[in-house]
Amino acid sequence: MMPFRGLLALLLATSALVAPRAAELPVRGVTLSSAGLAQIDRAGPVAPDDPALSFRVPLADVDDILRSLVVADPAGRVEGLRLPAQDLAAEAFRGLPVKAEDFTSRASLLSALRGQRVAVGESEGRIAEASEGKDALRLTLLTPTGLRSLMLREHEEVRLLDGDLAARIARAAEALAEMRGTETRRLSVALRPGAAEAREVTLSYVAGAPLWKPSWRLVVPGVGEEGAEARLMGWAVVENHSGSDWDGIRLSLVSGEAASFRQALYTPVLLPRPELPILGSGQVVVRPDSGGRPVPPPPPMALPSPAPAAESRMFRAAPAGGAQSAIADAAPAAAQAVAAASLGRVAFNLAEPVTIRAGETANLPFLDARLAAERVWWVQELGGRHPLQAVQVINDTNNPLPAGLATVYGRSGPEAGGFLGDAELPATPPGETRLVAFARDRDVQYTVARRDAGAPVSVALRRGQVAVTLRQLHTVTLAVDAGTTRGRMVVDLPARRGETPRFTPLAEGDFGLRVAAHLPGRPTTLEWEWERSQAQTIPLWDAALAEPLPPVWRELALDRDIARLPGGTDRLQALRGVLERLPAEAPGRADLAALIEDFAAARQLMDGFRSAARAHAAAEAALGRARQAVEDRSGAAREQARVALNAASVAAGRTGAEADRAWAAWREAAQRVVTRGGG
């Protein structure tokens, strides 16, 4: 039986009904990852009679803890992890006559228990009605003899006579108190001790966490300093959103690209199932027995393959080490970090304990290094006018540097201690070089000019054509005026597809081709060239012709077909243009010169044939008119027409013979062109 006052006390503190809990296991170490995760290490002494470890975590971390929790107990066994249901109130009040909202007052709680057997002092009965009066609670009980109305003061109690119901309501009240902190859950790890001595128990888990954010302070040398160094100071912005204080913990900052997933392990998952109908008796079908068959012997049993050992990789902090030396002009970090690199990751382990309260944000130094550096001008876009001010740094440490924002300060001269600009420091593996730009230099100007030119470098005679190989040159000229300042300029040139640079770039990457040049302290001009081979063909005759040297010319259309023949078109000028630009030692030059000579002869003879063919065409037309005159006339006029017809016939025969001789001469010369051209 449970006192009524105890029920109300559940609204205020569950400790009256719950067994005392052990002290919360403190956080001893945290490893923050750039993948948005944190490995939390908790540890503490456990007495032999302690059955469990408990700690409270944000509700959002429960899924991650369920998938990643690892417990190290040197003298015991882990029985499992227990935590309240996700919907704690719904589960706690399931099947009870009371709901969470009934705990708002005594009257509402007792009204919800209407019909339950209770005892008030010497009176027993079932609750019929409960209501608050001015100074007391009016409770009406249904007894075997009738109704009894009682006025209850604060010190009087109502006892539930159903002990099981009283215990369940007590658990529901405990859950109601637990739900006051709906954003957290208390987890309990059950242990079975294996020794009669106290021992140190450690547990680790991985949960989502805000990214730790590196920020850099970069002190750069002046322009033109040789053998200079830059000082790089790394600071980390760290946020404690774990729900627990970090008091003197080991802190590690990991940079890498670890895979990270979430899975809803804490949320109950109910799979839909098909509903099968209840079946009654059906038709009985019996197949006749056809007798047995011989059974083959079973195959030999194969031995099972050994299961591969499961691998698990957790964030592990490297051993802490001492601090690096500091540069004299700035205070060294109080807690330097020791970097430990592995495959695809680097961990910066702070050497001194760190304290960050729950909900606090801290900015902690973790790196102080000197890097080989050189101040340069950097041209990223050829279409601009002023270059960027930049520093070229080499990561000559043994560890990768994570990406972050760098605040750049000057080190010497008029720049000493002054802010020069902000820069994006990209992730830099050991031994690699990066350009870090932080400002634009309007005292330095540059202008870009581009030029394209082409020239033949070789020719080859092929079937009916001359194949010309051209070398196309693309030239970029950069005119730079830096005044009297000396230094080095780095230029990112585009990578031109299909073209070969006639210079050796310093590097190739997403930026294109990177080159560098020294500025001597006066206006200067820089030039880079790309080369590309291009093929050009000059046909010697129409490739669609079945025969480039037709034996009969009278079946050809003078103005249409003659132009398709060798020497019939004005290709001679194109061939001579190639020969004029072709170097004296170029391959195929002698063959091209001989071909041009033959082609010129064929072209001259073709012009003679065209004149003869046109004269013959005119004679044929005159002959036709003479024939028509003979037919149209009579008498003496007809005789005169016959005389003219004979003269026209002689002229047509003579011009035809001259055209035949011109055609034959052209064919002889064109044959040499065809033969030389691979025909």
Coordinates of N, CA, C and O in Angstrom, one line a residue, residues 44 119 251-252 273 346 416 443 465 502 534 606 635 637 651:
G44 N 36.2 6.1 -13.9 CA 36.1 6.3 -12.4 C 36.2 5.0 -11.7 O 36.1 3.9 -12.2
A119 N -7.9 3.1 1.7 CA -8.2 3.1 3.1 C -7.8 4.5 3.6 O -6.7 5.0 3.3
L251 N 42.5 16.4 -24.1 CA 41.8 16.9 -25.3 C 42.6 16.6 -26.5 O 43.8 17.0 -26.6
S252 N 42.1 16.0 -27.5 CA 42.7 15.7 -28.8 C 41.9 16.3 -29.9 O 40.6 16.2 -29.9
R273 N 3.2 -6.1 -40.9 CA 3.1 -7.6 -41.2 C 1.8 -7.9 -41.9 O 0.7 -7.3 -41.6
V346 N 45.3 13.3 -38.8 CA 46.3 13.7 -37.9 C 45.6 14.2 -36.6 O 44.5 14.8 -36.6
A416 N 55.9 45.5 -39.8 CA 56.1 44.7 -38.5 C 55.0 44.9 -37.6 O 54.6 46.0 -37.2
D443 N 49.9 48.8 -56.4 CA 51.2 49.4 -56.9 C 51.8 48.7 -58.0 O 52.8 49.2 -58.6
Q465 N 46.1 14.6 -103.3 CA 46.1 15.7 -102.4 C 47.5 15.9 -101.8 O 48.4 15.0 -101.8
R502 N 55.5 25.2 -74.5 CA 57.0 25.2 -74.9 C 57.8 25.8 -73.8 O 58.8 26.4 -74.0
Q534 N 48.4 20.9 -86.6 CA 47.2 21.0 -87.3 C 47.4 20.5 -88.7 O 48.4 20.8 -89.4
M606 N 46.2 23.5 -119.5 CA 44.7 23.5 -119.4 C 44.1 24.8 -119.9 O 43.0 24.8 -120.5
G635 N 17.8 28.6 -154.7 CA 18.3 29.3 -155.9 C 19.8 29.6 -155.6 O 20.6 28.9 -155.0
A637 N 21.0 32.0 -153.7 CA 21.3 32.2 -152.3 C 21.7 30.9 -151.7 O 22.5 30.8 -150.8
A651 N 36.5 24.9 -140.9 CA 36.9 25.6 -139.7 C 36.6 24.7 -138.4 O 37.4 24.7 -137.5

